[in-house]
């Protein structure tokens, strides 16, 4: 879930435009979102504008009867987002100004960076359009230099995206017991200073910080600027100790940890391992060009064929992936089946990023396409608006056929894995039944016989299908045969030819 937080005050001319633009962005970009708006006692009709949009958008409005200031509005919105999320490591909040100076279109890039692993993404103004006084331009240029936060050049834009776990950790460090039991305020400054202070308080808890360039469109601003250059710069000068203290929290923690490292090296090593990002997962070692062909038989009758192949390398949302394909085609008498499974898994981490299941059975066609976001913890099905939670290391049906070849398997053991990308169909169960010798593709192989089960699943690995796989008992672990029950009976696939490139 993405929580778009918009603090407003007398923004009747632009608030509706900003909200509708947010809707357009996420209609095209297809992410689940909620709009959270805080109206800080507006007196120009903003309340009426928000009421109209509340009936057509996923919008929650907080209304202050008396003006409480920009910083209080920002903090209240962020606390509400944190209170609503049940997946703070996955979900993010975006702070978006309501004056239309920055286009909401930049949110797409910001969300992509969060999905790729960033905890904090700041929008940095790199150019501008529209007339401003010389004093206003001068104040806008100099304020970030006074309100310095390491890692961010433009600290005052107020346009940023943050993973909500980062906010939770910042609140706890500042004396919070949680979103429902607030302690002292997170922000003690206001205006531009509050934007810099928010960054400074989040920064120690963000493992990765990135920025996106934006253009300041002051020509689209529909009300007079509230910037009073000299008072704003004076406030920035006075706020410097607060910003330095907030940003120095991480340095202080490291300084406290240093004596412990010297006194107890083994424990310090264990602690360091716990806080760094997790080690890379198993990589995909199957070679592009590997192709296995099977004959399909129903009893003594040949009813079709199947292929299983490593098609090539692709890039999905900036991640290098390996593309797997499993295709079964055949039929007899009144029954016909044509099923194509395609999977894109991360080459470095063996986690599914995309899965397509195209099937035609008895004249009925079905197309299922899933986009899977393991770094953010959710997946989306084509044609369905709502995103759903996934597991930390997701696999789909086609990826499973390859991943199972990498496992150490011991006869008589039963293994359970929480890796199927749809959590309700976990655990994936693998029962290692026996070893036997079989003849396929003109060769004799020692094989391990396993029974894979996906509870509540459909297709060849559904529990009622009683599928069995024969894997070669060697380093390659090729699938030599597969047997699965269909509605009309049991079909057996047997390897008839294979091609495995000598080099990756």
XYZ file of C-alpha atoms in Angstrom:
504
model
C 0.000 0.000 0.000
C 1.153 3.526 -0.815
C -0.096 6.293 1.463
C 0.006 9.661 -0.302
C 0.062 12.330 2.411
C -0.967 15.842 1.413
C -0.954 18.700 3.974
C -3.211 21.545 2.803
C -3.986 25.062 3.954
C -6.065 27.387 1.789
C -5.398 25.317 -1.360
C -8.884 25.385 -2.896
C -7.503 26.197 -6.361
C -4.972 23.369 -6.505
C -5.991 20.662 -3.989
C -8.484 19.054 -6.382
C -5.996 19.116 -9.259
C -3.321 17.461 -7.140
C -5.677 14.714 -5.932
C -6.943 13.971 -9.422
C -3.403 13.885 -10.775
C -2.486 11.354 -8.078
C -5.396 9.208 -9.275
C -4.156 9.419 -12.874
C -0.641 8.408 -11.847
C -1.774 5.278 -10.024
C -4.351 4.383 -12.676
C -1.529 4.197 -15.222
C 1.120 2.860 -12.817
C -1.285 0.407 -11.112
C -0.394 0.439 -7.461
C -2.773 0.260 -4.516
C -2.904 3.609 -2.761
C -4.747 5.727 -0.217
C -4.882 9.508 -0.066
C -4.460 11.067 3.386
C -5.095 14.811 3.551
C -4.772 17.132 6.536
C -6.679 20.421 6.221
C -5.061 22.902 8.587
C -8.108 25.124 9.220
C -8.464 26.395 5.646
C -10.704 29.415 5.159
C -10.997 29.544 1.346
C -13.298 26.663 0.404
C -10.691 23.892 0.559
C -12.952 21.845 2.814
C -15.734 21.815 0.213
C -13.310 20.793 -2.537
C -12.035 17.886 -0.451
C -15.570 16.755 0.346
C -16.372 16.433 -3.363
C -13.315 14.282 -4.043
C -13.864 12.100 -0.968
C -16.831 10.469 -2.712
C -14.816 9.291 -5.738
C -11.296 8.685 -4.399
C -9.825 6.502 -1.600
C -9.478 9.650 0.491
C -9.327 10.295 4.246
C -9.438 13.922 5.432
C -8.205 15.155 8.822
C -9.555 18.605 9.660
C -8.068 21.052 12.167
C -10.563 23.515 13.577
C -7.719 25.826 14.551
C -4.474 26.322 12.680
C -1.731 24.082 14.065
C 1.009 24.574 11.509
C 2.622 22.689 8.666
C 4.846 20.448 10.802
C 1.933 19.239 12.932
C -0.027 18.382 9.758
C 2.904 16.437 8.290
C 3.463 14.485 11.472
C -0.224 13.688 11.897
C -0.436 12.318 8.342
C 2.635 10.141 8.754
C 1.399 8.772 12.068
C -1.933 7.891 10.441
C -0.166 6.024 7.617
C 1.904 4.093 10.155
C -1.187 3.283 12.180
C -2.993 1.877 9.139
C -0.239 -0.269 7.673
C 0.112 -3.923 8.567
C 3.251 -4.298 6.440
C 5.596 -1.434 7.401
C 8.552 -3.122 5.704
C 6.665 -3.184 2.427
C 4.380 -0.137 2.491
C 5.536 3.414 1.947
C 4.295 6.961 2.483
C 4.780 9.862 0.091
C 4.716 13.449 1.310
C 3.319 15.570 -1.534
C 2.944 19.376 -1.453
C -0.527 20.601 -2.394
C 0.470 23.790 -4.238
C 1.221 21.953 -7.531
C 4.785 23.279 -7.666
C 6.002 19.669 -8.047
C 4.242 17.303 -10.418
C 2.805 14.137 -8.837
C 4.118 12.247 -11.887
C 7.483 11.982 -10.109
C 5.825 9.581 -7.647
C 6.154 6.711 -10.126
C 9.937 6.982 -10.128
C 9.985 7.367 -6.347
C 7.874 4.239 -5.787
C 10.022 2.215 -8.185
C 13.101 3.143 -6.191
C 11.442 2.102 -2.934
C 10.378 -1.181 -4.537
C 13.992 -1.685 -5.608
C 15.266 -1.374 -2.038
C 15.546 2.323 -1.141
C 14.164 3.266 2.291
C 14.104 7.009 1.651
C 13.729 8.873 -1.663
C 13.957 12.673 -1.712
C 12.803 14.844 -4.605
C 15.447 17.467 -5.359
C 14.618 20.589 -7.328
C 17.159 20.939 -10.140
C 15.436 23.616 -12.237
C 12.451 25.928 -12.054
C 9.995 27.844 -14.208
C 7.959 30.925 -13.415
C 8.573 34.392 -12.028
C 9.802 34.884 -8.452
C 11.394 37.799 -6.726
C 15.162 37.862 -6.418
C 14.847 37.496 -2.644
C 12.646 34.407 -3.010
C 15.093 32.773 -5.415
C 17.995 33.630 -3.140
C 16.226 32.190 -0.084
C 15.340 28.985 -1.986
C 18.979 28.521 -2.998
C 20.487 29.265 0.409
C 18.087 27.513 2.781
C 19.290 23.969 1.889
C 22.859 25.109 2.572
C 21.880 26.174 6.070
C 19.717 23.086 6.662
C 22.246 20.461 5.682
C 21.442 16.751 5.885
C 24.137 14.366 4.761
C 23.168 12.493 1.593
C 20.525 14.988 0.376
C 21.251 18.164 -1.541
C 17.752 19.671 -1.489
C 16.449 19.279 2.049
C 13.443 21.619 1.855
C 11.290 20.443 -1.076
C 8.896 18.561 1.226
C 8.399 15.954 -1.526
C 9.705 12.555 -0.421
C 8.892 8.853 -0.194
C 9.767 6.696 2.804
C 9.386 3.079 3.784
C 7.159 3.082 6.862
C 9.462 0.855 8.907
C 11.953 3.745 8.728
C 9.406 6.083 10.311
C 8.553 3.532 13.003
C 12.200 3.221 13.979
C 12.612 7.006 14.071
C 9.592 7.396 16.344
C 10.808 4.672 18.699
C 14.237 6.274 18.954
C 12.599 9.551 19.906
C 10.736 7.956 22.810
C 7.719 6.433 21.100
C 6.028 3.259 22.292
C 4.250 2.904 18.943
C 1.780 4.669 16.703
C -1.031 4.244 19.238
C 0.946 5.561 22.198
C 2.653 8.726 20.981
C 5.375 10.404 22.952
C 6.951 13.811 22.290
C 6.555 15.419 18.832
C 8.814 14.128 16.089
C 9.127 17.593 14.514
C 9.850 20.677 16.603
C 10.477 23.132 13.747
C 8.094 24.332 11.029
C 7.974 25.218 7.332
C 11.112 24.517 5.304
C 12.935 23.661 8.513
C 10.427 20.900 9.269
C 11.114 19.300 5.870
C 14.838 19.215 6.634
C 14.230 18.012 10.182
C 12.070 15.125 8.938
C 14.860 14.012 6.597
C 17.433 14.303 9.369
C 15.364 12.163 11.756
C 14.690 9.481 9.143
C 18.211 9.345 7.734
C 19.865 7.302 10.557
C 17.301 4.524 10.017
C 17.406 4.381 6.203
C 19.728 1.711 4.843
C 19.607 3.234 1.358
C 18.808 6.818 0.378
C 18.200 7.985 -3.173
C 16.994 11.152 -4.891
C 14.952 12.003 -7.973
C 15.218 15.300 -9.891
C 12.117 17.482 -10.152
C 11.276 20.811 -11.729
C 9.718 23.580 -9.655
C 6.722 24.905 -11.601
C 6.116 28.232 -9.897
C 4.230 29.327 -12.991
C 1.481 26.835 -12.043
C 1.161 28.027 -8.455
C -2.364 29.376 -8.006
C -1.880 31.492 -4.891
C 0.697 34.048 -3.714
C 3.840 32.494 -2.269
C 3.932 32.241 1.517
C 7.707 32.426 1.527
C 8.984 35.426 3.451
C 12.657 35.249 2.481
C 14.353 36.940 5.427
C 12.235 35.421 8.240
C 12.598 32.018 6.526
C 16.385 32.272 6.368
C 16.524 33.457 9.982
C 14.428 30.452 11.031
C 16.751 28.182 9.058
C 19.797 29.660 10.826
C 18.197 29.067 14.216
C 17.132 25.523 13.291
C 20.661 24.376 12.481
C 21.380 22.903 15.945
C 18.126 20.890 15.799
C 18.951 19.478 12.362
C 22.515 18.631 13.395
C 21.298 16.901 16.573
C 18.712 14.847 14.661
C 21.184 13.824 11.967
C 23.837 13.023 14.521
C 21.812 10.240 16.133
C 23.415 7.536 13.991
C 26.907 8.840 14.723
C 26.146 8.757 18.442
C 24.941 5.172 18.249
C 28.101 4.102 16.455
C 30.220 5.902 19.053
C 28.426 4.039 21.842
C 28.939 0.719 20.041
C 32.685 1.209 19.504
C 33.806 0.302 23.081
C 31.686 -2.868 22.949
C 33.443 -3.973 19.766
C 36.824 -3.560 21.426
C 35.782 -5.422 24.606
C 33.901 -8.317 22.999
C 34.856 -9.013 19.372
C 32.842 -12.255 18.831
C 29.568 -10.731 20.005
C 30.211 -7.579 17.987
C 30.730 -9.630 14.848
C 27.407 -11.392 15.387
C 25.619 -8.102 15.941
C 27.089 -6.577 12.793
C 25.935 -9.553 10.776
C 22.420 -9.092 12.103
C 22.065 -5.463 11.082
C 23.622 -5.490 7.612
C 21.403 -6.365 4.597
C 20.894 -10.121 4.186
C 23.454 -12.088 2.209
C 22.590 -12.735 -1.451
C 20.263 -15.688 -1.979
C 21.092 -18.627 -4.187
C 21.773 -17.564 -7.751
C 20.376 -19.203 -10.883
C 22.999 -21.574 -12.265
C 20.967 -23.150 -15.072
C 22.444 -22.381 -18.459
C 20.593 -20.412 -21.101
C 19.780 -22.784 -23.938
C 19.105 -25.843 -21.772
C 16.179 -27.615 -23.425
C 14.423 -30.802 -22.341
C 11.762 -32.444 -24.558
C 9.243 -34.968 -23.316
C 6.705 -37.330 -24.823
C 3.291 -37.402 -23.144
C 1.512 -40.717 -22.741
C -1.881 -41.761 -21.466
C -1.439 -45.425 -20.737
C 0.046 -46.929 -23.930
C -1.166 -44.046 -26.103
C 0.931 -41.067 -27.155
C -1.141 -37.961 -26.453
C 1.277 -35.055 -26.925
C 4.599 -33.588 -25.879
C 6.145 -31.068 -23.520
C 9.221 -28.859 -23.421
C 11.085 -27.357 -20.494
C 13.711 -24.750 -21.325
C 15.851 -21.883 -20.112
C 14.885 -19.295 -22.718
C 17.229 -16.390 -21.996
C 17.994 -13.334 -19.897
C 15.667 -10.338 -19.469
C 15.472 -7.271 -17.259
C 12.381 -6.775 -15.082
C 12.149 -3.421 -13.267
C 15.914 -3.044 -13.328
C 16.647 -6.601 -12.102
C 18.415 -9.118 -14.356
C 16.198 -12.190 -14.649
C 16.334 -15.669 -16.149
C 13.305 -16.704 -18.181
C 11.982 -20.277 -17.781
C 9.313 -21.883 -19.948
C 7.298 -25.091 -19.541
C 4.883 -25.991 -22.352
C 2.532 -29.001 -22.472
C 0.441 -29.662 -25.566
C -1.679 -32.638 -26.559
C -4.963 -34.445 -26.206
C -7.048 -37.422 -27.226
C -10.623 -37.912 -28.367
C -12.720 -35.164 -26.765
C -9.973 -33.795 -24.521
C -7.399 -31.165 -25.541
C -4.855 -29.331 -23.384
C -2.412 -26.563 -24.291
C -0.715 -25.014 -21.262
C 2.199 -22.582 -21.263
C 3.908 -21.556 -18.020
C 6.523 -18.790 -18.158
C 8.534 -17.439 -15.262
C 11.059 -14.660 -14.812
C 13.249 -15.098 -11.716
C 16.052 -12.905 -10.414
C 19.370 -14.247 -11.646
C 21.125 -13.288 -8.398
C 18.438 -14.260 -5.853
C 16.156 -16.909 -7.469
C 12.960 -15.023 -6.623
C 10.031 -14.716 -9.033
C 9.373 -11.317 -10.622
C 6.772 -12.260 -13.253
C 4.642 -15.324 -13.941
C 2.330 -16.110 -16.864
C -0.019 -19.091 -17.106
C -1.793 -19.436 -20.454
C -3.981 -22.501 -20.842
C -6.652 -23.901 -23.110
C -8.471 -26.972 -21.853
C -11.507 -28.457 -23.554
C -11.968 -25.250 -25.512
C -11.874 -23.023 -22.442
C -9.089 -20.443 -22.496
C -7.545 -18.853 -19.425
C -4.839 -16.194 -19.137
C -3.231 -15.333 -15.814
C -0.389 -12.863 -15.516
C 1.219 -11.852 -12.242
C 3.742 -9.131 -11.467
C 5.613 -10.049 -8.287
C 7.526 -7.547 -6.146
C 9.595 -9.545 -3.609
C 11.450 -6.464 -2.292
C 8.150 -4.775 -1.460
C 6.258 -7.884 -0.358
C 3.286 -7.910 -2.728
C 2.076 -9.188 -6.095
C -0.484 -8.007 -8.631
C -2.690 -10.033 -10.920
C -3.502 -8.578 -14.324
C -7.058 -7.253 -14.384
C -7.305 -7.018 -10.579
C -6.932 -3.581 -8.970
C -5.884 -4.725 -5.505
C -2.319 -5.745 -4.672
C -1.893 -8.762 -2.403
C 0.834 -9.728 0.014
C 3.445 -12.243 -1.042
C 6.170 -14.156 0.809
C 9.762 -12.917 1.265
C 11.239 -15.317 -1.353
C 8.413 -16.012 -3.827
C 8.368 -18.757 -6.444
C 5.734 -19.612 -9.045
C 4.858 -22.953 -10.639
C 7.380 -22.762 -13.481
C 10.183 -21.448 -11.264
C 9.443 -24.253 -8.820
C 10.321 -26.862 -11.496
C 13.850 -25.457 -11.603
C 14.301 -24.501 -7.970
C 13.469 -28.030 -6.770
C 16.466 -29.233 -8.814
C 18.780 -27.218 -6.548
C 17.662 -28.774 -3.258
C 19.540 -31.374 -1.213
C 17.058 -34.265 -1.066
C 17.241 -37.206 1.326
C 15.083 -40.285 0.827
C 12.384 -40.659 3.460
C 12.335 -36.965 4.358
C 9.447 -34.511 4.029
C 10.327 -30.866 3.377
C 8.082 -27.815 3.735
C 8.837 -24.394 2.252
C 7.003 -21.071 2.599
C 7.978 -19.993 -0.903
C 4.887 -20.148 -3.126
C 4.111 -16.563 -4.121
C 0.468 -16.872 -3.020
C 0.732 -17.222 0.781
C -2.593 -19.064 1.155
C -1.143 -21.975 -0.852
C 1.825 -22.559 1.406
C 3.624 -24.529 2.557
C 4.964 -26.183 -0.582
C 5.570 -29.774 0.433
C 8.182 -32.120 -1.048
C 8.152 -35.758 -0.064
C 11.267 -37.699 -1.121
C 9.947 -41.223 -1.693
C 12.731 -43.381 -3.113
C 15.588 -43.953 -5.530
C 15.226 -46.020 -8.675
C 16.844 -46.574 -12.047
C 14.912 -45.587 -15.184
C 15.528 -45.554 -18.939
C 14.697 -42.376 -20.883
C 16.118 -40.611 -23.963
C 18.206 -43.659 -24.833
C 20.077 -43.602 -21.529
C 19.768 -45.221 -18.119
C 19.719 -42.859 -15.134
C 19.786 -43.191 -11.385
C 16.811 -41.132 -10.235
C 15.336 -39.613 -7.074
C 11.537 -39.835 -6.936
C 9.772 -36.931 -5.216
C 6.176 -35.920 -4.704
C 5.623 -32.127 -4.801
C 2.404 -30.729 -3.328
C 0.970 -27.203 -3.452
C -2.000 -27.158 -1.023
C -5.147 -25.514 -2.412
C -3.325 -25.182 -5.729
C -4.532 -26.025 -9.195
C -2.787 -27.682 -12.093
C -0.068 -30.310 -12.254
C 1.137 -29.837 -8.643
C -2.274 -29.576 -6.988
C -2.720 -31.897 -4.028
C -5.354 -33.986 -5.824
C -3.090 -34.358 -8.888
C -0.737 -36.639 -6.907
C 2.181 -35.554 -9.087
C 5.538 -37.337 -9.019
C 8.868 -36.186 -10.423
C 11.909 -38.269 -11.326
C 15.109 -36.204 -11.019
C 18.502 -37.450 -12.155
C 20.622 -38.344 -9.131
C 23.591 -36.253 -10.233
C 24.756 -32.649 -10.247
C 22.393 -31.601 -13.068
C 19.216 -32.973 -11.463
C 17.416 -33.007 -14.823
C 13.714 -33.797 -14.704
C 13.624 -37.250 -16.316
C 9.909 -37.878 -15.986
C 6.742 -36.493 -14.454
C 3.405 -38.099 -13.705
C 0.220 -36.199 -12.845
C -3.501 -36.913 -12.675
C -5.849 -35.001 -14.973
C -9.648 -35.069 -15.084
C -9.635 -37.966 -17.564
C -6.752 -39.993 -16.118
C -3.013 -40.146 -15.461
C -0.547 -38.625 -17.927
C 3.168 -39.424 -17.836
C 5.882 -37.247 -19.363
C 9.135 -39.012 -20.241
C 12.301 -37.322 -21.410
C 13.010 -38.144 -25.056
C 15.852 -35.722 -25.832
C 17.860 -33.061 -24.048
C 20.341 -30.329 -24.843
C 22.523 -28.795 -22.128
C 25.099 -26.169 -23.226
C 28.631 -26.829 -22.055
C 29.212 -23.202 -21.039
C 26.907 -20.766 -19.166
